PDB file of C-alpha atoms in Angstrom:
ATOM      1  CA  PRO A   1      82.598 267.863  73.306  1.00 49.00           C
ATOM      2  CA  PHE A   2      86.274 268.954  74.931  1.00 60.00           C
ATOM      3  CA  PHE A   3      86.922 269.600  78.028  1.00 72.00           C
ATOM      4  CA  ASP A   4      89.903 270.960  80.067  1.00 82.00           C
ATOM      5  CA  ARG A   5      91.532 268.280  82.157  1.00 81.00           C
ATOM      6  CA  ILE A   6      94.158 268.073  85.090  1.00 85.00           C
ATOM      7  CA  GLU A   7      97.250 265.729  85.056  1.00 84.00           C
ATOM      8  CA  LEU A   8      97.481 264.531  88.502  1.00 81.00           C
ATOM      9  CA  PRO A   9     100.505 262.452  89.479  1.00 81.00           C
ATOM     10  CA  GLY A  10     100.008 259.183  88.077  1.00 79.00           C
ATOM     11  CA  GLY A  11      99.259 259.901  84.766  1.00 77.00           C
ATOM     12  CA  LYS A  12      95.392 260.243  85.504  1.00 78.00           C
ATOM     13  CA  LEU A  13      93.422 262.295  83.717  1.00 78.00           C
ATOM     14  CA  VAL A  14      89.970 264.157  85.323  1.00 81.00           C
ATOM     15  CA  THR A  15      87.940 266.638  83.635  1.00 82.00           C
ATOM     16  CA  ILE A  16      87.825 269.658  85.259  1.00 86.00           C
ATOM     17  CA  LEU A  17      84.546 271.005  86.453  1.00 84.00           C
ATOM     18  CA  GLN A  18      84.844 274.789  87.702  1.00 85.00           C
ATOM     19  CA  ILE A  19      87.675 277.544  88.518  1.00 86.00           C
ATOM     20  CA  ASP A  20      87.227 280.388  90.674  1.00 88.00           C
ATOM     21  CA  ILE A  21      88.998 282.210  93.648  1.00 91.00           C
ATOM     22  CA  ASP A  22      89.147 280.883  97.513  1.00 85.00           C
ATOM     23  CA  PRO A  23      86.151 283.393  99.274  1.00 88.00           C
ATOM     24  CA  MET A  24      88.032 282.613 101.928  1.00 86.00           C
ATOM     25  CA  ASP A  25      91.186 283.500 100.424  1.00 85.00           C
ATOM     26  CA  SER A  26      91.334 285.664  97.990  1.00 88.00           C
ATOM     27  CA  THR A  27      95.196 284.767  96.760  1.00 87.00           C
ATOM     28  CA  LYS A  28      94.973 280.951  96.060  1.00 84.00           C
ATOM     29  CA  VAL A  29      92.867 279.591  93.252  1.00 84.00           C
ATOM     30  CA  ARG A  30      90.264 276.465  94.254  1.00 83.00           C
ATOM     31  CA  VAL A  31      90.160 273.783  90.740  1.00 83.00           C
ATOM     32  CA  ARG A  32      86.946 271.256  91.128  1.00 82.00           C
ATOM     33  CA  PHE A  33      86.650 268.242  90.060  1.00 80.00           C
ATOM     34  CA  ASP A  34      85.917 264.232  90.739  1.00 73.00           C
ATOM     35  CA  LEU A  35      87.866 261.920  91.184  1.00 72.00           C
ATOM     36  CA  ARG A  36      84.923 259.011  89.768  1.00 67.00           C
ATOM     37  CA  GLU A  37      83.750 261.405  86.872  1.00 55.00           C
ATOM     38  CA  PRO A  38      80.565 260.943  88.019  1.00 44.00           C
ATOM     39  CA  SER A  39      78.135 261.626  84.882  1.00 43.00           C
ATOM     40  CA  ASP A  40      76.005 263.780  87.238  1.00 42.00           C
ATOM     41  CA  SER A  41      77.658 267.086  88.326  1.00 44.00           C
ATOM     42  CA  SER A  42      75.662 267.574  90.955  1.00 48.00           C
ATOM     43  CA  SER A  43      76.771 264.717  92.852  1.00 49.00           C
ATOM     44  CA  THR A  44      80.384 265.605  91.967  1.00 46.00           C
ATOM     45  CA  LEU A  45      82.732 266.771  95.037  1.00 48.00           C
ATOM     46  CA  ILE A  46      85.549 268.690  96.539  1.00 47.00           C
ATOM     47  CA  TYR A  47      88.881 267.108  97.208  1.00 50.00           C
ATOM     48  CA  PRO A  48      90.290 266.052  99.626  1.00 50.00           C
ATOM     49  CA  ARG A  49      87.383 265.472 101.301  1.00 54.00           C
ATOM     50  CA  GLY A  50      86.423 266.814 105.054  1.00 55.00           C
ATOM     51  CA  ALA A  51      88.547 269.966 106.360  1.00 55.00           C
ATOM     52  CA  ARG A  52      91.129 271.366 104.295  1.00 57.00           C
ATOM     53  CA  ARG A  53      94.308 271.872 104.943  1.00 61.00           C
ATOM     54  CA  GLU A  54      97.514 273.786 103.432  1.00 64.00           C
ATOM     55  CA  LEU A  55     100.380 271.770 102.094  1.00 64.00           C
ATOM     56  CA  SER A  56     103.730 272.506 103.428  1.00 71.00           C
ATOM     57  CA  PRO A  57     106.479 273.087  99.852  1.00 66.00           C
ATOM     58  CA  GLN A  58     107.284 269.492 100.914  1.00 68.00           C
ATOM     59  CA  GLN A  59     103.798 267.941 100.335  1.00 71.00           C
ATOM     60  CA  SER A  60     103.660 270.212  96.995  1.00 75.00           C
ATOM     61  CA  VAL A  61     101.948 267.533  94.260  1.00 78.00           C
ATOM     62  CA  LYS A  62     102.671 268.289  90.978  1.00 82.00           C
ATOM     63  CA  TYR A  63     100.267 268.457  88.464  1.00 84.00           C
ATOM     64  CA  ARG A  64      99.663 269.656  84.777  1.00 84.00           C
ATOM     65  CA  ILE A  65      96.452 271.224  83.194  1.00 85.00           C
ATOM     66  CA  HIS A  66      95.353 269.957  79.540  1.00 80.00           C
ATOM     67  CA  ARG A  67      93.479 272.602  77.641  1.00 78.00           C
ATOM     68  CA  SER A  68      91.032 272.202  75.689  1.00 76.00           C
ATOM     69  CA  PRO A  69      91.848 272.549  71.749  1.00 73.00           C
ATOM     70  CA  ILE A  70      89.301 275.199  70.054  1.00 74.00           C
ATOM     71  CA  ARG A  71      89.442 275.836  66.423  1.00 73.00           C
ATOM     72  CA  SER A  72      92.036 277.300  64.254  1.00 73.00           C
ATOM     73  CA  ASN A  73      91.578 281.273  63.023  1.00 75.00           C
ATOM     74  CA  THR A  74      93.028 280.684  59.693  1.00 76.00           C
ATOM     75  CA  ALA A  75      90.523 281.540  57.209  1.00 77.00           C
ATOM     76  CA  PRO A  76      88.891 278.230  55.964  1.00 78.00           C
ATOM     77  CA  LEU A  77      90.657 277.025  52.481  1.00 81.00           C
ATOM     78  CA  THR A  78      87.913 277.118  49.304  1.00 87.00           C
ATOM     79  CA  LEU A  79      88.484 274.844  47.433  1.00 89.00           C
ATOM     80  CA  PRO A  80      88.671 275.179  43.789  1.00 92.00           C
ATOM     81  CA  LYS A  81      85.367 274.436  41.651  1.00 93.00           C
ATOM     82  CA  GLY A  82      85.044 271.074  40.534  1.00 94.00           C
ATOM     83  CA  ILE A  83      87.550 269.686  43.713  1.00 95.00           C
ATOM     84  CA  ALA A  84      86.947 268.139  46.557  1.00 95.00           C
ATOM     85  CA  ILE A  85      88.268 265.887  49.344  1.00 96.00           C
ATOM     86  CA  ASP A  86      87.050 262.105  48.646  1.00 96.00           C
ATOM     87  CA  PHE A  87      86.912 260.114  51.948  1.00 95.00           C
ATOM     88  CA  ASN A  88      86.964 257.037  50.043  1.00 93.00           C
ATOM     89  CA  TYR A  89      90.673 256.780  50.195  1.00 95.00           C
ATOM     90  CA  SER A  90      91.416 259.102  52.975  1.00 96.00           C
ATOM     91  CA  GLY A  91      92.306 257.812  56.490  1.00 95.00           C
ATOM     92  CA  VAL A  92      95.355 257.496  59.390  1.00 95.00           C
ATOM     93  CA  GLY A  93      98.950 255.425  58.215  1.00 94.00           C
ATOM     94  CA  LEU A  94      99.768 253.112  54.786  1.00 93.00           C
ATOM     95  CA  THR A  95      96.545 250.904  54.625  1.00 93.00           C
ATOM     96  CA  GLY A  96      93.945 252.811  56.556  1.00 93.00           C
ATOM     97  CA  SER A  97      90.112 254.255  55.809  1.00 92.00           C
ATOM     98  CA  GLN A  98      89.071 255.815  58.710  1.00 93.00           C
ATOM     99  CA  PHE A  99      87.279 259.039  56.411  1.00 94.00           C
ATOM    100  CA  SER A 100      85.453 256.790  54.944  1.00 91.00           C
ATOM    101  CA  ASN A 101      81.882 257.449  54.681  1.00 86.00           C
ATOM    102  CA  ALA A 102      81.144 253.719  55.016  1.00 82.00           C
ATOM    103  CA  ALA A 103      82.572 254.123  58.857  1.00 76.00           C
ATOM    104  CA  GLY A 104      80.459 256.489  59.867  1.00 82.00           C
ATOM    105  CA  THR A 105      78.787 260.279  58.868  1.00 85.00           C
ATOM    106  CA  ASN A 106      80.022 262.347  61.756  1.00 87.00           C
ATOM    107  CA  ASN A 107      82.616 265.232  60.932  1.00 89.00           C
ATOM    108  CA  ILE A 108      86.159 264.743  60.919  1.00 91.00           C
ATOM    109  CA  ALA A 109      88.323 266.523  63.076  1.00 90.00           C
ATOM    110  CA  VAL A 110      91.850 266.124  63.203  1.00 92.00           C
ATOM    111  CA  ILE A 111      93.902 268.094  66.942  1.00 89.00           C
ATOM    112  CA  PHE A 112      97.022 268.919  66.805  1.00 89.00           C
ATOM    113  CA  GLY A 113      98.124 269.809  70.579  1.00 84.00           C
ATOM    114  CA  PRO A 114     100.817 272.467  71.793  1.00 79.00           C
ATOM    115  CA  ASP A 115     103.953 271.051  70.210  1.00 82.00           C
ATOM    116  CA  GLY A 116     102.539 271.106  66.525  1.00 86.00           C
ATOM    117  CA  ARG A 117     102.379 267.547  66.641  1.00 88.00           C
ATOM    118  CA  VAL A 118      98.923 265.776  65.836  1.00 92.00           C
ATOM    119  CA  SER A 119      97.477 264.734  68.959  1.00 87.00           C
ATOM    120  CA  ARG A 120      94.220 263.147  67.703  1.00 88.00           C
ATOM    121  CA  TYR A 121      91.816 262.251  65.353  1.00 92.00           C
ATOM    122  CA  ILE A 122      88.013 261.748  64.875  1.00 91.00           C
ATOM    123  CA  ASP A 123      86.780 259.617  62.537  1.00 92.00           C
ATOM    124  CA  SER A 124      83.790 258.818  60.300  1.00 91.00           C
ATOM    125  CA  ALA A 125      82.412 257.030  63.052  1.00 90.00           C
ATOM    126  CA  GLY A 126      82.632 259.656  65.894  1.00 88.00           C
ATOM    127  CA  ARG A 127      85.235 257.773  67.496  1.00 89.00           C
ATOM    128  CA  GLN A 128      88.809 259.957  69.043  1.00 86.00           C
ATOM    129  CA  HIS A 129      92.109 258.281  68.624  1.00 90.00           C
ATOM    130  CA  ILE A 130      95.855 258.835  69.479  1.00 89.00           C
ATOM    131  CA  PRO A 131      97.505 258.440  65.126  1.00 92.00           C
ATOM    132  CA  ALA A 132      99.729 255.544  64.640  1.00 90.00           C
ATOM    133  CA  GLY A 133     101.077 257.241  61.368  1.00 93.00           C
ATOM    134  CA  GLN A 134     100.488 259.771  59.123  1.00 94.00           C
ATOM    135  CA  LEU A 135      97.566 261.192  57.810  1.00 96.00           C
ATOM    136  CA  PHE A 136      96.002 261.070  53.989  1.00 96.00           C
ATOM    137  CA  PHE A 137      93.901 262.788  52.663  1.00 97.00           C
ATOM    138  CA  CYS A 138      92.571 262.019  48.278  1.00 96.00           C
ATOM    139  CA  LEU A 139      92.466 265.853  46.392  1.00 96.00           C
ATOM    140  CA  GLY A 140      90.546 264.732  43.461  1.00 96.00           C
ATOM    141  CA  ASP A 141      87.991 265.456  40.820  1.00 95.00           C
ATOM    142  CA  LEU A 142      84.482 265.814  42.048  1.00 95.00           C
ATOM    143  CA  ALA A 143      83.261 263.675  39.020  1.00 94.00           C
ATOM    144  CA  GLY A 144      85.713 261.089  40.477  1.00 94.00           C
ATOM    145  CA  VAL A 145      84.309 261.219  43.930  1.00 95.00           C
ATOM    146  CA  ARG A 146      82.210 256.923  43.622  1.00 93.00           C
ATOM    147  CA  PRO A 147      81.345 255.550  46.795  1.00 91.00           C
ATOM    148  CA  ASP A 148      78.989 253.956  44.449  1.00 89.00           C
ATOM    149  CA  ASP A 149      82.266 252.037  43.192  1.00 89.00           C
ATOM    150  CA  ILE A 150      85.084 253.360  44.712  1.00 90.00           C
ATOM    151  CA  TYR A 151      87.523 251.409  41.882  1.00 89.00           C
ATOM    152  CA  ALA A 152      85.722 253.020  39.095  1.00 90.00           C
ATOM    153  CA  ASN A 153      88.066 252.871  36.326  1.00 89.00           C
ATOM    154  CA  ALA A 154      86.221 253.882  32.527  1.00 86.00           C
ATOM    155  CA  GLY A 155      84.848 257.009  31.101  1.00 85.00           C
ATOM    156  CA  ARG A 156      85.437 260.694  32.572  1.00 87.00           C
ATOM    157  CA  ASP A 157      83.655 259.661  36.038  1.00 88.00           C
ATOM    158  CA  ARG A 158      86.416 256.810  36.590  1.00 92.00           C
ATOM    159  CA  ALA A 159      87.030 257.139  40.359  1.00 94.00           C
ATOM    160  CA  ASN A 160      89.987 259.391  41.604  1.00 95.00           C
ATOM    161  CA  ILE A 161      91.787 256.357  42.490  1.00 93.00           C
ATOM    162  CA  ASN A 162      92.457 255.701  39.530  1.00 92.00           C
ATOM    163  CA  ARG A 163      93.184 260.131  37.797  1.00 92.00           C
ATOM    164  CA  GLU A 164      96.695 260.283  37.028  1.00 88.00           C
ATOM    165  CA  LYS A 165      95.785 264.289  38.683  1.00 92.00           C
ATOM    166  CA  SER A 166      95.174 262.524  41.717  1.00 95.00           C
ATOM    167  CA  THR A 167      97.342 264.178  45.153  1.00 95.00           C
ATOM    168  CA  TRP A 168      97.879 263.449  48.451  1.00 96.00           C
ATOM    169  CA  ILE A 169      98.006 266.397  51.327  1.00 95.00           C
ATOM    170  CA  VAL A 170      99.350 264.457  54.168  1.00 95.00           C
ATOM    171  CA  ILE A 171      99.974 265.352  57.405  1.00 95.00           C
ATOM    172  CA  ASN A 172     102.697 264.392  59.749  1.00 93.00           C
ATOM    173  CA  ASN A 173     101.773 263.048  62.780  1.00 92.00           C
ATOM    174  CA  GLN A 174     105.193 263.503  64.724  1.00 90.00           C
ATOM    175  CA  THR A 175     105.378 266.555  63.830  1.00 90.00           C
ATOM    176  CA  GLY A 176     102.407 268.312  62.036  1.00 91.00           C
ATOM    177  CA  ARG A 177     104.065 269.006  59.400  1.00 91.00           C
ATOM    178  CA  THR A 178     101.738 268.825  56.060  1.00 91.00           C
ATOM    179  CA  PHE A 179     102.285 268.391  52.560  1.00 92.00           C
ATOM    180  CA  THR A 180     101.598 267.694  49.190  1.00 92.00           C
ATOM    181  CA  ALA A 181     102.174 264.176  47.110  1.00 92.00           C
ATOM    182  CA  PRO A 182     101.174 262.585  44.369  1.00 92.00           C
ATOM    183  CA  MET A 183      99.265 259.205  44.024  1.00 92.00           C
ATOM    184  CA  THR A 184     101.380 256.175  42.821  1.00 91.00           C
ATOM    185  CA  SER A 185      99.382 254.404  39.898  1.00 88.00           C
ATOM    186  CA  VAL A 186      97.650 251.372  40.822  1.00 87.00           C
ATOM    187  CA  SER A 187      97.755 247.916  39.620  1.00 76.00           C
ATOM    188  CA  GLY A 188      93.804 246.891  40.534  1.00 59.00           C
ATOM    189  CA  GLY A 189      91.980 248.226  37.745  1.00 49.00           C
ATOM    190  CA  THR A 190      89.611 244.294  37.959  1.00 49.00           C
ATOM    191  CA  LEU A 191      88.105 245.448  40.789  1.00 48.00           C
ATOM    192  CA  THR A 192      84.904 245.882  41.915  1.00 48.00           C
ATOM    193  CA  ILE A 193      83.132 247.637  45.294  1.00 44.00           C
ATOM    194  CA  ALA A 194      82.637 243.817  46.327  1.00 47.00           C
ATOM    195  CA  ALA A 195      86.353 244.019  46.280  1.00 52.00           C
ATOM    196  CA  SER A 196      87.295 242.972  50.328  1.00 73.00           C
ATOM    197  CA  ALA A 197      88.890 244.824  52.976  1.00 77.00           C
ATOM    198  CA  ALA A 198      92.210 243.971  52.885  1.00 82.00           C
ATOM    199  CA  LYS A 199      91.860 244.594  49.339  1.00 82.00           C
ATOM    200  CA  LEU A 200      91.189 248.375  49.685  1.00 88.00           C
ATOM    201  CA  ALA A 201      93.945 247.966  52.159  1.00 89.00           C
ATOM    202  CA  GLN A 202      96.425 247.023  49.431  1.00 90.00           C
ATOM    203  CA  THR A 203      95.154 249.308  47.503  1.00 91.00           C
ATOM    204  CA  LEU A 204      95.710 252.078  49.195  1.00 93.00           C
ATOM    205  CA  ARG A 205      99.065 251.144  50.059  1.00 93.00           C
ATOM    206  CA  GLU A 206     100.112 251.024  46.643  1.00 93.00           C
ATOM    207  CA  ALA A 207      98.471 254.791  46.165  1.00 94.00           C
ATOM    208  CA  ARG A 208      99.920 255.913  48.769  1.00 94.00           C
ATOM    209  CA  PHE A 209     103.961 254.692  48.341  1.00 91.00           C
ATOM    210  CA  LEU A 210     105.477 257.799  47.043  1.00 89.00           C
ATOM    211  CA  ALA A 211     103.831 259.704  49.701  1.00 91.00           C
ATOM    212  CA  SER A 212     105.131 257.195  52.297  1.00 88.00           C
ATOM    213  CA  LEU A 213     108.723 258.331  51.105  1.00 85.00           C
ATOM    214  CA  SER A 214     108.126 262.330  51.358  1.00 75.00           C
ATOM    215  CA  ASP A 215     108.457 262.719  54.847  1.00 67.00           C
ATOM    216  CA  LYS A 216     109.695 260.646  57.768  1.00 52.00           C
ATOM    217  CA  VAL A 217     107.614 259.907  60.747  1.00 43.00           C
ATOM    218  CA  GLU A 218     109.234 258.885  63.527  1.00 40.00           C
ATOM    219  CA  GLY A 219     108.240 255.244  64.336  1.00 37.00           C
ATOM    220  CA  PHE A 220     106.420 254.726  61.573  1.00 35.00           C
TER     221      PHE A 220
END
């Protein structure tokens, strides 16, 4: 779950538990949180403890409120029949496969910040991360989604990594710009499902080579 948070001096983030009007002064708003971040909200304390006093302008404390992300109101995109996003090869950076079912079966989420950039993402293991590079999603044929053999390279059911028409959907983590790019052919014709993680990383690096040149990412 996501919650609104308040950032205090020094960069500490704490969850906002309640925002209401001060019953003693309707011109003031109270923000309730706990610096200890307890698991039991009933033990939450109101800070500062003890008698409250109003700060003078010279004693003002700077803060920033981070709003909880919400789903985009853009209509969901429906892919044509027979087309799918193949998470076997999807992930972050040139070699990442964080969205593969091999890591878990949780829903994938990409969260954009107010400035448009990708603030964080949730991988298939359900963990949140700040993206260190571009996000790559493999768009290919439904028949090419081969979790049983991600390097299949024969017949009509060959894997999407070996299909000429497979395409990358790329999200620039620094700007949020989304674009498509062709998949570079890979040289792993003899790879098997038992290939090591290092070999998969090498294959993804080859397949994403052209896509990585299609958009500039600062610090990547």
